[in-house]
Short mmCIF file of C-alpha atoms in Angstrom, two decimals:
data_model
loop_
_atom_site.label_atom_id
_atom_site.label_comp_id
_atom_site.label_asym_id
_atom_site.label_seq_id
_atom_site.Cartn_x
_atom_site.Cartn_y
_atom_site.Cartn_z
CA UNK A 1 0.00 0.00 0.00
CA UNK A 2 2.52 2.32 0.37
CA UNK A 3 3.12 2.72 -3.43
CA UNK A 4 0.14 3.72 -3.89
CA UNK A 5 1.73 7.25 -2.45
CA UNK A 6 3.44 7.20 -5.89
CA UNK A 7 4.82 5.54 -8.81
CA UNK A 8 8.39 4.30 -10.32
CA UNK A 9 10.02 3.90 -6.99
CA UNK A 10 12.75 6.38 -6.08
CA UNK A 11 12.63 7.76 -9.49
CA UNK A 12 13.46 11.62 -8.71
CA UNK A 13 13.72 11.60 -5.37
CA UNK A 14 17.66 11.69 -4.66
CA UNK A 15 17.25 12.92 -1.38
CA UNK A 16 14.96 10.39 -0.53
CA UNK A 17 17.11 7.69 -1.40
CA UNK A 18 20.17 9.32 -0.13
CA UNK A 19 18.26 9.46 3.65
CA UNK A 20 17.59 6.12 3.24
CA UNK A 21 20.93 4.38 2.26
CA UNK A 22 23.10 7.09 4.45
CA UNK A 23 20.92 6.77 7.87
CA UNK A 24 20.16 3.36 8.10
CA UNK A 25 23.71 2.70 7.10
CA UNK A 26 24.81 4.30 10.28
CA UNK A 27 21.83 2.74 11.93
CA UNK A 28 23.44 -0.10 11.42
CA UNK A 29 27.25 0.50 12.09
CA UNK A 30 26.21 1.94 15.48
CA UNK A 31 24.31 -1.03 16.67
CA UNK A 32 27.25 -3.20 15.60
CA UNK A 33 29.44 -0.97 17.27
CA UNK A 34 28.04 0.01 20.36
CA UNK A 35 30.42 2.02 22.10
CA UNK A 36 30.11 4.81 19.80
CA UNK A 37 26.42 5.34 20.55
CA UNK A 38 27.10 7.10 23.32
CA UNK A 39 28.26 10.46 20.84
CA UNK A 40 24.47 10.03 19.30
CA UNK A 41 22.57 10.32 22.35
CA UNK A 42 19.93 13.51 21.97
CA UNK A 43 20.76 14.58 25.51
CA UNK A 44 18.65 17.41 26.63
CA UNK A 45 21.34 17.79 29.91
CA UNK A 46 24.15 17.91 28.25
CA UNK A 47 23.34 20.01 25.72
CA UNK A 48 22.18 23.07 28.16
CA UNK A 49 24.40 21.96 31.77
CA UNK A 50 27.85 21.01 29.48
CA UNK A 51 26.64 23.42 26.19
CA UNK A 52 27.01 20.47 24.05
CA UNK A 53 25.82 21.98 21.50
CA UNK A 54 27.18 19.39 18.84
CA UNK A 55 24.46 17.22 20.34
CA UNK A 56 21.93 18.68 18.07
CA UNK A 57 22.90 17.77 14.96
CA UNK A 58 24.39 14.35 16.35
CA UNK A 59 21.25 13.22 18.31
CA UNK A 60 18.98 14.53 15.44
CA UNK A 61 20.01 12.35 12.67
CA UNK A 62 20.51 9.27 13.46
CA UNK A 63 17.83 6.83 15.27
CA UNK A 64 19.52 4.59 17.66
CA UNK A 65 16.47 2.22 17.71
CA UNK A 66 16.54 -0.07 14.76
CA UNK A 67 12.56 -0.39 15.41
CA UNK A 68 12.65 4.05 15.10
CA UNK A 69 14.86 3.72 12.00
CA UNK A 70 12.57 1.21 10.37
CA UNK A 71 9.33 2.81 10.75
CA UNK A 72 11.22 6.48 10.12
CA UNK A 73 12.33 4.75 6.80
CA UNK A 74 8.98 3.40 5.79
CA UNK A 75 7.43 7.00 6.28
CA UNK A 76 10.13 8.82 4.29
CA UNK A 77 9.84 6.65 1.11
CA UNK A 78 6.05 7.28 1.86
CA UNK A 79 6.21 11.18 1.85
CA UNK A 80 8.87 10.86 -1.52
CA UNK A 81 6.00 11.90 -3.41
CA UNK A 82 6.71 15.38 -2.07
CA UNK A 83 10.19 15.39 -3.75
CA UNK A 84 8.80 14.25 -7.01
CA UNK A 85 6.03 16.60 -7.20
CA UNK A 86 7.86 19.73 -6.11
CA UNK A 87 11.56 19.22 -6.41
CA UNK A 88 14.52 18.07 -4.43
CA UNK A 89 15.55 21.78 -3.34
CA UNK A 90 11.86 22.95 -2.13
CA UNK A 91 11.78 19.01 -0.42
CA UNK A 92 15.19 19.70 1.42
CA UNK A 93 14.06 23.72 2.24
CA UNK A 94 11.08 21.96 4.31
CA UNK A 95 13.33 19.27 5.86
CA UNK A 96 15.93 21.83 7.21
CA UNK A 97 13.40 24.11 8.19
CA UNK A 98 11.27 21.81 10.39
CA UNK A 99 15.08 20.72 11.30
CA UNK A 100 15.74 24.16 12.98
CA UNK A 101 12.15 24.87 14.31
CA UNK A 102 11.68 21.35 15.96
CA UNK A 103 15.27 21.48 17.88
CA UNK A 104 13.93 25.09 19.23
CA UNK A 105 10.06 23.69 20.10
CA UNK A 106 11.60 20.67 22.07
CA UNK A 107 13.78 22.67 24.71
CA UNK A 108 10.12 24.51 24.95
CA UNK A 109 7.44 21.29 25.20
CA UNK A 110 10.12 19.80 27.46
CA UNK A 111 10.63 22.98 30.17
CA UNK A 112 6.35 22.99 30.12
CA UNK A 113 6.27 19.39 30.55
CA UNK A 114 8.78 20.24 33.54
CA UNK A 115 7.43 23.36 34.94
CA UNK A 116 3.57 21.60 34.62
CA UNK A 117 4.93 18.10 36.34
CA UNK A 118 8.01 19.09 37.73
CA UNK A 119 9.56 16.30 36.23
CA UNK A 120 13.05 16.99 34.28
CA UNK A 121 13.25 15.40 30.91
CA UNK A 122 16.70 14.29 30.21
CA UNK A 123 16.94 12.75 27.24
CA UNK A 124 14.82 12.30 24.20
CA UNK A 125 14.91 9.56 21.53
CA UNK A 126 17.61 10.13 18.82
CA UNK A 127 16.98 10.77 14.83
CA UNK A 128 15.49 12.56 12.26
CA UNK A 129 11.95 11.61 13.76
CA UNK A 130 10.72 15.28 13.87
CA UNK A 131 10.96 16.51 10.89
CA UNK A 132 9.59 12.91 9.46
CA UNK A 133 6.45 13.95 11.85
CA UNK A 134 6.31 17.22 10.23
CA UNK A 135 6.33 15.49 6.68
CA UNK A 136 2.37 14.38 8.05
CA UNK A 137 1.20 18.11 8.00
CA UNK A 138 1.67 18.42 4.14
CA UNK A 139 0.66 14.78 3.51
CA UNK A 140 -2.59 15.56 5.71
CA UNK A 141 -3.53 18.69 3.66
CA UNK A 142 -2.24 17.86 0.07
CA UNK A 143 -3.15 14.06 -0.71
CA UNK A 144 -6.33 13.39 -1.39
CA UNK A 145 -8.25 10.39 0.60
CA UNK A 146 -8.90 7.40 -1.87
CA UNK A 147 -11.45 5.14 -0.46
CA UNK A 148 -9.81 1.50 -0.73
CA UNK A 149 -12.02 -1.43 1.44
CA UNK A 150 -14.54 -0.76 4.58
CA UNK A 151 -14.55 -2.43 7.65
CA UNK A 152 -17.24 -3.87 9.43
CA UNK A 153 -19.37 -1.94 6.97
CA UNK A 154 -19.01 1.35 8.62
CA UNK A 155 -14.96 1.56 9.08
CA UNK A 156 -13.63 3.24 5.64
CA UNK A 157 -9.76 2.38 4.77
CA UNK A 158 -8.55 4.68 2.52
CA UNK A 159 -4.86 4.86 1.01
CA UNK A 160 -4.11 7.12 4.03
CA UNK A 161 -4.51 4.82 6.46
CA UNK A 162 -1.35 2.18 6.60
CA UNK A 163 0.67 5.60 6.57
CA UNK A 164 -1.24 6.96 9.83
CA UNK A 165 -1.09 3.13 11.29
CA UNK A 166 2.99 3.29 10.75
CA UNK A 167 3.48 6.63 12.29
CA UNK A 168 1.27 5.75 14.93
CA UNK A 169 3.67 2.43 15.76
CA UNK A 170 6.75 5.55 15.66
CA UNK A 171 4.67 7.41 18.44
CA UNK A 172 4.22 5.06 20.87
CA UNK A 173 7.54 3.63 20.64
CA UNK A 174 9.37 5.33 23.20
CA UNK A 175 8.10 7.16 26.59
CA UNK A 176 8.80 10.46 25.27
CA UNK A 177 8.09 10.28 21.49
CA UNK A 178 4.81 11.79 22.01
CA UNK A 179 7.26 15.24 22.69
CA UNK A 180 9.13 14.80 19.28
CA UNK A 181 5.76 14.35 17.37
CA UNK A 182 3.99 17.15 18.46
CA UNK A 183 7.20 19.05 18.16
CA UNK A 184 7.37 17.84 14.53
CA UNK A 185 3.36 18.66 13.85
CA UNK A 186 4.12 22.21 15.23
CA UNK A 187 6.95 23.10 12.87
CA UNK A 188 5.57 21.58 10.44
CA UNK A 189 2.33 23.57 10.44
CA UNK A 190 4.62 26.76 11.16
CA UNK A 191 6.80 25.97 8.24
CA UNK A 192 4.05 24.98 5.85
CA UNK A 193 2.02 28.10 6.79
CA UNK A 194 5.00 30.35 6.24
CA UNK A 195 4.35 32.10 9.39
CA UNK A 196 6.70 35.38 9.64
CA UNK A 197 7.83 34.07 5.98
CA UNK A 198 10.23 31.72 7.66
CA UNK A 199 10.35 30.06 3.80
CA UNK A 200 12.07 33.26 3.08
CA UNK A 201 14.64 32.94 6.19
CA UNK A 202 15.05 28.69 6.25
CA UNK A 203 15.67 27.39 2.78
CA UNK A 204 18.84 25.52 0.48
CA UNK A 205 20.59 28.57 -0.97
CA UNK A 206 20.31 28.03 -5.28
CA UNK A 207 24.22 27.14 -4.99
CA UNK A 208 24.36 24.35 -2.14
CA UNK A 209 21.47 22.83 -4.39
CA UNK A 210 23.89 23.11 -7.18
CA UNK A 211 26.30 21.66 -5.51
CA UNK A 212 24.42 18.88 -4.26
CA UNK A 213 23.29 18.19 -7.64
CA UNK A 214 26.67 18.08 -9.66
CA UNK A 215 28.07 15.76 -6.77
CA UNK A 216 25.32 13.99 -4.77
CA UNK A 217 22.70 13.19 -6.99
CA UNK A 218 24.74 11.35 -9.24
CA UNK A 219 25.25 8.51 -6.71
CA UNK A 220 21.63 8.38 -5.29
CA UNK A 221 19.76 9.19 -8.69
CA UNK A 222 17.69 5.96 -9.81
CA UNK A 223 17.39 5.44 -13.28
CA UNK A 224 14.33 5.69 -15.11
CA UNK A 225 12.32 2.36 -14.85
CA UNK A 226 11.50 0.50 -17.99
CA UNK A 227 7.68 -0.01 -19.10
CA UNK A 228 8.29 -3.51 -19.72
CA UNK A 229 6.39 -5.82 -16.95
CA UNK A 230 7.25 -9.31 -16.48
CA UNK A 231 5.34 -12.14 -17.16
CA UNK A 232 2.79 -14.30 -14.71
CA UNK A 233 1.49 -13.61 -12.02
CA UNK A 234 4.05 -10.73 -11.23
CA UNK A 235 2.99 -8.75 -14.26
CA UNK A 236 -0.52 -8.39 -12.92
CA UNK A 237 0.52 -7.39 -9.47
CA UNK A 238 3.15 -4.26 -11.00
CA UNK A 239 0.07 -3.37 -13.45
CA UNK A 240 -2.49 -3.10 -10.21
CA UNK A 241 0.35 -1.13 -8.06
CA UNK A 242 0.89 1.05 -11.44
CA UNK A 243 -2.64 1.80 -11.63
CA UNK A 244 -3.18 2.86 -8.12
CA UNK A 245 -0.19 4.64 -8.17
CA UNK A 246 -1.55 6.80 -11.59
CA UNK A 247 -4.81 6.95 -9.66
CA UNK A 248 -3.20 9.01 -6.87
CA UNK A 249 -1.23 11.15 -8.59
CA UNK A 250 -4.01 12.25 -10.66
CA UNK A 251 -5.69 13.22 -7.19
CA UNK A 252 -3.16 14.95 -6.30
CA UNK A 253 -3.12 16.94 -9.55
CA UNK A 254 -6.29 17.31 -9.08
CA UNK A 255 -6.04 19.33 -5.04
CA UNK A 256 -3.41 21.36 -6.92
CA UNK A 257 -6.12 22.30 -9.61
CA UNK A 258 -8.85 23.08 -6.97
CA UNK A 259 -5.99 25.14 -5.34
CA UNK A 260 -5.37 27.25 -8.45
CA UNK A 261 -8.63 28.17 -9.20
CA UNK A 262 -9.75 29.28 -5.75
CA UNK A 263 -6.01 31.40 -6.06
CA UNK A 264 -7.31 35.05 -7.88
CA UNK A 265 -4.35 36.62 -7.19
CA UNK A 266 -2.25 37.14 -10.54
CA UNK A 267 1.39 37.18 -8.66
CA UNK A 268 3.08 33.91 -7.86
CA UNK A 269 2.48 32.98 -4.14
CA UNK A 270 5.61 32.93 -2.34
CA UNK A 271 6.50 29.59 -0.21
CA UNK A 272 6.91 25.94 -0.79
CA UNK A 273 4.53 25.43 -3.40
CA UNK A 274 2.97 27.39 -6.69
CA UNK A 275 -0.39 26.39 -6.72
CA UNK A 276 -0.99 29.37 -9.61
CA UNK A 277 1.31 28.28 -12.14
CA UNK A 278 -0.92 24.78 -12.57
CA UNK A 279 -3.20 24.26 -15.52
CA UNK A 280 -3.62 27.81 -16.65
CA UNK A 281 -5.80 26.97 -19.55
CA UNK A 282 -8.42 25.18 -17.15
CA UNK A 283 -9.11 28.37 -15.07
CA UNK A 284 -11.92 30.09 -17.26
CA UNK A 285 -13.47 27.08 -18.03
CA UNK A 286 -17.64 27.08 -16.73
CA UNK A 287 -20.54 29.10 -16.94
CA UNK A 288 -18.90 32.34 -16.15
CA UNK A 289 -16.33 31.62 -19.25
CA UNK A 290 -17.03 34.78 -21.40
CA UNK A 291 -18.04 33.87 -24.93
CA UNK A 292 -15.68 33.08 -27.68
CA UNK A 293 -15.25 35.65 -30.26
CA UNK A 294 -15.68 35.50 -33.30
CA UNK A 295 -12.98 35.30 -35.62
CA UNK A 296 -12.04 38.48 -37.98
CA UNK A 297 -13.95 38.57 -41.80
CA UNK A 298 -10.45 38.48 -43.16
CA UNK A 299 -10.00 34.83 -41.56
CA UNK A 300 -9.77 32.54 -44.90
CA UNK A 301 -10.90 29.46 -42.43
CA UNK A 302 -13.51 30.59 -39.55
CA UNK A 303 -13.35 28.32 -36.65
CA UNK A 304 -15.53 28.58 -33.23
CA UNK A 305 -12.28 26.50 -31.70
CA UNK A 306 -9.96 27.56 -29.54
CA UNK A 307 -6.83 27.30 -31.20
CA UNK A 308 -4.79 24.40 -30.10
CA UNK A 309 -1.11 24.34 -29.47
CA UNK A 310 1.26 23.10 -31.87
CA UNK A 311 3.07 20.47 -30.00
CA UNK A 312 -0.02 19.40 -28.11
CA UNK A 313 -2.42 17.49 -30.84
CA UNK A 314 -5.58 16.41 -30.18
CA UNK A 315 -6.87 13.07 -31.19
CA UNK A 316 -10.46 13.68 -32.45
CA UNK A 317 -11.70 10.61 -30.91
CA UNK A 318 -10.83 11.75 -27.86
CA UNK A 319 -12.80 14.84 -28.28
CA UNK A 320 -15.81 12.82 -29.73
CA UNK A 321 -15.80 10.60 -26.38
CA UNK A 322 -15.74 13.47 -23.94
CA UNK A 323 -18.88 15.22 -26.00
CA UNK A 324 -20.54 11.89 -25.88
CA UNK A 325 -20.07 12.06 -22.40
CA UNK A 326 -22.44 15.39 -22.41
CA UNK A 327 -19.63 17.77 -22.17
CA UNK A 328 -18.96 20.50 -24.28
CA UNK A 329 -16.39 20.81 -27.22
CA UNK A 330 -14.59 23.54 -26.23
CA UNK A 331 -14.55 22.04 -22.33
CA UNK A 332 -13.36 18.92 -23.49
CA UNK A 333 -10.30 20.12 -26.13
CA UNK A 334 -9.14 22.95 -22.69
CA UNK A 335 -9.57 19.65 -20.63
CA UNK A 336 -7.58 17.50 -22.71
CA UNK A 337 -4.96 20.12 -23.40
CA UNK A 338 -4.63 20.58 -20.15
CA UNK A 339 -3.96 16.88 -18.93
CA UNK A 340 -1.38 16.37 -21.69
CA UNK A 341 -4.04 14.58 -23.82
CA UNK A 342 -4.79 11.69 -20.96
CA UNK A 343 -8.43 11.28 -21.35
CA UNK A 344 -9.10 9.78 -17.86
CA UNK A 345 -7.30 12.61 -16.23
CA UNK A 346 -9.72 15.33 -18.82
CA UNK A 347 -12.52 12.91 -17.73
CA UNK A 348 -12.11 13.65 -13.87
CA UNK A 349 -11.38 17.26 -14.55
CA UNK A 350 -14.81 17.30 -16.02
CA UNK A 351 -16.13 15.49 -13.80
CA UNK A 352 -15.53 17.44 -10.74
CA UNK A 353 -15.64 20.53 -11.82
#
């Protein structure tokens, strides 16, 4: 279920990948080699009796619990989809800035939980768990529930739910998790919000992204996968995940329409994503569409059409089958256009609006 998040693996998502191979590799080194732990530890104490300050970036990368690291990894190749959809550098920008926030909100959740308890938290469990909790704030907002099984006839299970099942397993796997995931949810929110345009103030500068892509996404880019399925049983299990996966992504397309046509500002919104830039020939579609023009006498050929563009044909029986459908022409060529010519995709755009 959790490729139903998105399709073609780790395709464009080097960051992704590159949390995945470099983390859990040192996952594993440290629980092989257990006397270094000790230099991983997210020690609240030290940090602010002994100003260990080195402690933050230590103790905030790198889970010590194989059980944390799993379920940590399982969530980050969930939330990929973000990298894919709006780019490694605008995926990182939200990492480090939930990074930052999250290591300030903890010293604060843990001198309430102190000052409302009187009880001194120490020590909190080590990795990049918060910002992986903050990672649920967009997922929550931007992915669209698709309605997989029910039940006991009243219990709905969408595509959401293994996701929500997994980070509820990360939350209740140590005694003070609960701290780290609300601190996580919290910066998230702030971050995603662009309160006090912290996009603005916590982002990857345009040359460390450079950088990272002359030298680092070479070694954790994945090839492109091939369309070729193999045979058996195999090739109908990669054509259902494939399907699922287009299914989703469509939805999501879809939230990021809906967001650009309630958007009626003309300027580009600043932040993580740009909702106004999507499907531009979509937005005047409807009943308040002002009528088409009618072409100059001089016009040799008169044509009620909009004109199409020149690298973006339009297969006439595609047109015929929307207008079958009960749609108009001229919604069905701007729907068409604007899905790259994929007539399910037109037919939901249709559809729903």
């Amino acid at each position: 279920m959790f490729t139903t998040t998105g399709s073609r693996g780790l395709y464009k998502a080097p960051l992704s990948k590159g949390l995945l191979l470099v983390l859990n590799g040192l996952t594993v080194m440290l629980t092989l080699l257990p006397q270094y732990q000790e230099l991983f530890e997210y020690n609240l104490h030290a940090v602010i009796q002994q100003h260990q300050v080195w402690r933050l970036l230590l103790g905030r990368l790198v889970c010590l619990d194989v059980k944390d690291a799993f379920c940590s990894s399982l969530l980050i190749y969930n939330f990929r989809i973000f990298e894919r959809r709006f780019g490694t550098r605008k995926f990182a920008s939200f990492l480090l800035g939930t990074w930052c926030l999250s290591a300030l909100i903890d010293f604060l959740l843990a001198r309430a939980f102190q000052f409302l308890f009187e009880y001194e938290v120490e020590e909190l469990p080590a990795g990049l768990l918060a910002p992986v909790f903050s990672l649920f704030v967009p997922f929550y907002l931007l992915i669209p529930r698709m309605p997989v099984t029910q039940v006991l006839g009243h219990i709905s299970i969408t595509n959401k739910s293994l996701v929500y099942i997994v980070g509820l397993q990360l939350l209740t796997s140590g005694p003070f998790m609960w701290l780290l995931a609300l601190s996580g949810l919290i910066s998230g929110g702030i971050y995603h919000s662009n309160f006090l345009r912290l996009q603005r103030l916590l982002f990857i500068p345009v040359w460390v992204s450079r950088i990272g892509r002359f030298i680092l996404e070479p070694i954790f880019s994945s090839s492109e996968p091939s369309n070729e399925t193999p045979l058996g049983m195999g090739a109908t299990l990669d054509i259902q995940r494939q399907q699922r996966m287009d299914i989703l992504d469509q939805q999501l397309l879809l939230a990021q329409y809906n967001e650009a046509r309630r958007n009626t500002r003309p300027q580009p919104q600043p932040g993580l994503l740009q909702w106004t830039r999507l499907f531009p020939s979509l937005r005047q579609r409807g009943q308040n569409r002002p009528p088409v023009q009618p072409p100059p006498e001089a016009q040799t050929q008169p044509s009620s059409e909009p004109p199409l563009l020149d690298n973006s044909p339009i297969a006439e029986e595609q047109v015929a089958l929307l207008v079958e459908m009960g749609f108009s022409r001229i919604d069905a060529l701007e729907a068409l256009r604007a899905s790259n010519n994929d007539i399910n995709m037109a037919t939901n755009f249709l559809l729903q609006h």
